[in-house]
PDB file of C-alpha atoms in Angstrom:
ATOM      1  CA  UNK A   3       0.016  -0.054   0.046  1.00 90.00           C
ATOM      2  CA  UNK A   4       1.247   3.536  -0.796  1.00 95.00           C
ATOM      3  CA  UNK A   5       2.047   5.761   2.099  1.00 96.00           C
ATOM      4  CA  UNK A   6      -0.230   8.848   2.340  1.00 97.00           C
ATOM      5  CA  UNK A   7       1.702  12.108   3.010  1.00 97.00           C
ATOM      6  CA  UNK A   8      -0.052  15.350   4.209  1.00 97.00           C
ATOM      7  CA  UNK A   9       1.391  19.018   4.403  1.00 98.00           C
ATOM      8  CA  UNK A  10       0.047  22.472   4.604  1.00 98.00           C
ATOM      9  CA  UNK A  11      -1.772  23.763   1.494  1.00 98.00           C
ATOM     10  CA  UNK A  12      -3.388  27.024   0.852  1.00 97.00           C
ATOM     11  CA  UNK A  13      -5.680  28.856   3.179  1.00 95.00           C
ATOM     12  CA  UNK A  14      -6.163  28.231   7.014  1.00 97.00           C
ATOM     13  CA  UNK A  15      -6.715  24.473   7.120  1.00 98.00           C
ATOM     14  CA  UNK A  16      -6.153  22.930   3.471  1.00 98.00           C
ATOM     15  CA  UNK A  17      -3.945  20.084   3.456  1.00 98.00           C
ATOM     16  CA  UNK A  18      -2.036  18.763   0.233  1.00 98.00           C
ATOM     17  CA  UNK A  19      -2.254  14.987   0.213  1.00 98.00           C
ATOM     18  CA  UNK A  20      -0.251  12.327  -1.921  1.00 98.00           C
ATOM     19  CA  UNK A  21      -0.469   8.773  -2.231  1.00 97.00           C
ATOM     20  CA  UNK A  22       2.179   7.825  -4.630  1.00 97.00           C
ATOM     21  CA  UNK A  23       1.774   9.725  -7.749  1.00 97.00           C
ATOM     22  CA  UNK A  24      -1.974  10.753  -6.823  1.00 98.00           C
ATOM     23  CA  UNK A  25      -2.506  14.160  -5.583  1.00 98.00           C
ATOM     24  CA  UNK A  26      -5.685  15.408  -3.727  1.00 97.00           C
ATOM     25  CA  UNK A  27      -6.818  17.975  -1.082  1.00 98.00           C
ATOM     26  CA  UNK A  28      -8.329  17.799   2.366  1.00 98.00           C
ATOM     27  CA  UNK A  29      -9.790  20.809   4.070  1.00 98.00           C
ATOM     28  CA  UNK A  30     -12.486  21.815   6.668  1.00 97.00           C
ATOM     29  CA  UNK A  31     -15.908  23.378   5.927  1.00 96.00           C
ATOM     30  CA  UNK A  32     -15.998  27.152   5.814  1.00 97.00           C
ATOM     31  CA  UNK A  33     -18.294  27.005   9.093  1.00 97.00           C
ATOM     32  CA  UNK A  34     -15.367  25.208  10.724  1.00 96.00           C
ATOM     33  CA  UNK A  35     -12.634  27.452   9.790  1.00 97.00           C
ATOM     34  CA  UNK A  36     -11.561  25.932   6.472  1.00 97.00           C
ATOM     35  CA  UNK A  37     -11.941  27.046   2.855  1.00 97.00           C
ATOM     36  CA  UNK A  38     -13.971  24.056   1.898  1.00 97.00           C
ATOM     37  CA  UNK A  39     -11.521  23.110  -0.940  1.00 97.00           C
ATOM     38  CA  UNK A  40     -11.736  19.303  -0.277  1.00 97.00           C
ATOM     39  CA  UNK A  41     -13.257  16.607   1.970  1.00 98.00           C
ATOM     40  CA  UNK A  42     -12.602  16.758   5.645  1.00 97.00           C
ATOM     41  CA  UNK A  43     -10.672  13.957   7.285  1.00 96.00           C
ATOM     42  CA  UNK A  44     -13.872  12.629   8.625  1.00 95.00           C
ATOM     43  CA  UNK A  45     -15.337  12.660   4.945  1.00 97.00           C
ATOM     44  CA  UNK A  46     -12.298  10.744   3.918  1.00 97.00           C
ATOM     45  CA  UNK A  47     -12.729   8.128   6.581  1.00 97.00           C
ATOM     46  CA  UNK A  48     -16.512   7.667   5.599  1.00 97.00           C
ATOM     47  CA  UNK A  49     -15.384   7.517   1.929  1.00 98.00           C
ATOM     48  CA  UNK A  50     -12.745   4.763   2.868  1.00 98.00           C
ATOM     49  CA  UNK A  51     -15.666   2.708   4.397  1.00 98.00           C
ATOM     50  CA  UNK A  52     -17.989   3.462   1.541  1.00 98.00           C
ATOM     51  CA  UNK A  53     -15.595   2.598  -1.240  1.00 98.00           C
ATOM     52  CA  UNK A  54     -14.190  -0.447   0.537  1.00 98.00           C
ATOM     53  CA  UNK A  55     -17.711  -1.778   1.008  1.00 98.00           C
ATOM     54  CA  UNK A  56     -18.710  -1.324  -2.503  1.00 98.00           C
ATOM     55  CA  UNK A  57     -15.540  -2.776  -3.882  1.00 98.00           C
ATOM     56  CA  UNK A  58     -15.718  -5.952  -1.669  1.00 98.00           C
ATOM     57  CA  UNK A  59     -19.351  -6.387  -2.725  1.00 98.00           C
ATOM     58  CA  UNK A  60     -18.510  -6.094  -6.408  1.00 98.00           C
ATOM     59  CA  UNK A  61     -15.516  -8.493  -6.006  1.00 98.00           C
ATOM     60  CA  UNK A  62     -17.677 -11.206  -4.141  1.00 98.00           C
ATOM     61  CA  UNK A  63     -20.682 -10.850  -6.495  1.00 98.00           C
ATOM     62  CA  UNK A  64     -18.376 -11.284  -9.455  1.00 98.00           C
ATOM     63  CA  UNK A  65     -16.851 -14.380  -8.027  1.00 98.00           C
ATOM     64  CA  UNK A  66     -20.353 -15.948  -7.200  1.00 98.00           C
ATOM     65  CA  UNK A  67     -21.646 -14.754 -10.585  1.00 98.00           C
ATOM     66  CA  UNK A  68     -24.379 -12.700  -8.959  1.00 98.00           C
ATOM     67  CA  UNK A  69     -26.232 -10.258 -11.042  1.00 98.00           C
ATOM     68  CA  UNK A  70     -25.313  -7.174  -9.018  1.00 98.00           C
ATOM     69  CA  UNK A  71     -25.257  -4.109 -11.178  1.00 98.00           C
ATOM     70  CA  UNK A  72     -24.319  -1.580  -8.595  1.00 98.00           C
ATOM     71  CA  UNK A  73     -23.872  -1.283  -4.914  1.00 98.00           C
ATOM     72  CA  UNK A  74     -24.409   2.397  -3.684  1.00 98.00           C
ATOM     73  CA  UNK A  75     -22.925   2.924  -0.193  1.00 98.00           C
ATOM     74  CA  UNK A  76     -23.574   6.006   1.879  1.00 98.00           C
ATOM     75  CA  UNK A  77     -21.661   6.633   5.075  1.00 98.00           C
ATOM     76  CA  UNK A  78     -22.412   9.267   7.676  1.00 97.00           C
ATOM     77  CA  UNK A  79     -20.227   9.763  10.757  1.00 96.00           C
ATOM     78  CA  UNK A  80     -21.633  11.478  13.956  1.00 95.00           C
ATOM     79  CA  UNK A  81     -19.664  11.953  17.147  1.00 92.00           C
ATOM     80  CA  UNK A  82     -21.230  12.143  20.510  1.00 94.00           C
ATOM     81  CA  UNK A  83     -19.844  11.454  23.966  1.00 95.00           C
ATOM     82  CA  UNK A  84     -16.421  10.624  22.579  1.00 93.00           C
ATOM     83  CA  UNK A  85     -17.976   7.821  20.393  1.00 93.00           C
ATOM     84  CA  UNK A  86     -17.896   7.861  16.640  1.00 93.00           C
ATOM     85  CA  UNK A  87     -20.993   6.370  15.041  1.00 96.00           C
ATOM     86  CA  UNK A  88     -20.747   5.302  11.412  1.00 96.00           C
ATOM     87  CA  UNK A  89     -24.112   5.032   9.748  1.00 98.00           C
ATOM     88  CA  UNK A  90     -23.984   2.927   6.566  1.00 98.00           C
ATOM     89  CA  UNK A  91     -26.629   2.463   4.099  1.00 98.00           C
ATOM     90  CA  UNK A  92     -26.292  -0.068   1.174  1.00 98.00           C
ATOM     91  CA  UNK A  93     -28.602  -0.040  -1.924  1.00 98.00           C
ATOM     92  CA  UNK A  94     -28.094  -3.068  -4.015  1.00 98.00           C
ATOM     93  CA  UNK A  95     -29.208  -2.905  -7.587  1.00 98.00           C
ATOM     94  CA  UNK A  96     -29.555  -5.735  -9.929  1.00 98.00           C
ATOM     95  CA  UNK A  97     -31.492  -9.022 -10.407  1.00 98.00           C
ATOM     96  CA  UNK A  98     -30.773 -10.509  -6.843  1.00 98.00           C
ATOM     97  CA  UNK A  99     -32.563 -13.151  -4.810  1.00 98.00           C
ATOM     98  CA  UNK A 100     -33.422 -12.522  -1.167  1.00 98.00           C
ATOM     99  CA  UNK A 101     -30.730 -15.084  -0.193  1.00 98.00           C
ATOM    100  CA  UNK A 102     -28.030 -13.216  -2.443  1.00 98.00           C
ATOM    101  CA  UNK A 103     -29.005  -9.801  -0.754  1.00 98.00           C
ATOM    102  CA  UNK A 104     -28.616 -11.224   2.772  1.00 98.00           C
ATOM    103  CA  UNK A 105     -25.390 -12.769   1.969  1.00 98.00           C
ATOM    104  CA  UNK A 106     -24.041  -9.584   0.356  1.00 98.00           C
ATOM    105  CA  UNK A 107     -25.196  -7.715   3.578  1.00 98.00           C
ATOM    106  CA  UNK A 108     -22.982 -10.104   5.513  1.00 98.00           C
ATOM    107  CA  UNK A 109     -20.076  -9.816   3.018  1.00 98.00           C
ATOM    108  CA  UNK A 110     -20.222  -5.854   3.482  1.00 98.00           C
ATOM    109  CA  UNK A 111     -18.976  -6.497   7.117  1.00 97.00           C
ATOM    110  CA  UNK A 112     -15.921  -8.303   5.844  1.00 97.00           C
ATOM    111  CA  UNK A 113     -14.371  -5.370   3.909  1.00 97.00           C
ATOM    112  CA  UNK A 114     -11.034  -4.535   5.248  1.00 97.00           C
ATOM    113  CA  UNK A 115     -11.829  -1.060   6.222  1.00 97.00           C
ATOM    114  CA  UNK A 116     -14.816  -2.279   8.292  1.00 97.00           C
ATOM    115  CA  UNK A 117     -12.596  -4.731   9.935  1.00 96.00           C
ATOM    116  CA  UNK A 118      -9.981  -2.122  10.682  1.00 96.00           C
ATOM    117  CA  UNK A 119     -12.479   0.335  12.120  1.00 95.00           C
ATOM    118  CA  UNK A 120     -14.433  -2.328  14.161  1.00 94.00           C
ATOM    119  CA  UNK A 121     -11.244  -4.095  15.417  1.00 94.00           C
ATOM    120  CA  UNK A 122      -8.201  -2.836  17.564  1.00 95.00           C
ATOM    121  CA  UNK A 123      -6.335  -0.035  16.098  1.00 93.00           C
ATOM    122  CA  UNK A 124      -2.791   1.020  17.168  1.00 96.00           C
ATOM    123  CA  UNK A 125      -1.313   4.387  16.051  1.00 96.00           C
ATOM    124  CA  UNK A 126       2.431   4.579  16.365  1.00 97.00           C
ATOM    125  CA  UNK A 127       3.751   8.125  16.150  1.00 97.00           C
ATOM    126  CA  UNK A 128       7.354   9.277  16.024  1.00 97.00           C
ATOM    127  CA  UNK A 129       9.145  12.508  15.471  1.00 97.00           C
ATOM    128  CA  UNK A 130      11.543  12.493  12.387  1.00 96.00           C
ATOM    129  CA  UNK A 131      14.111  15.223  11.591  1.00 90.00           C
TER     130      UNK A 131
END
């Protein structure tokens, strides 16, 4: 996996992000002191869960020759009392049986980002010169 690097961008909170040769921005909403030039870190976290879920469903359905035409995954994150709550909605499109839909919903919880967020996480931080 490519390392992600963040450094100051333009404006009060914008960050320039790179992952290998890919370049993108993160920022905060104007109402939160940013310039609104990119998704917030929490939005990227939600996007990671949504994208991973949809990719996992697509791969699984393809292997099982299911007629899944699209999986639309929406993630919202709310914080209350120091607890992050991820609300994930999944819309499955295609000619699928009830059993296939139930199995795909089980598979959604097996995406690597879901496992990472639901499991134990360690963050190791070091100062480098």
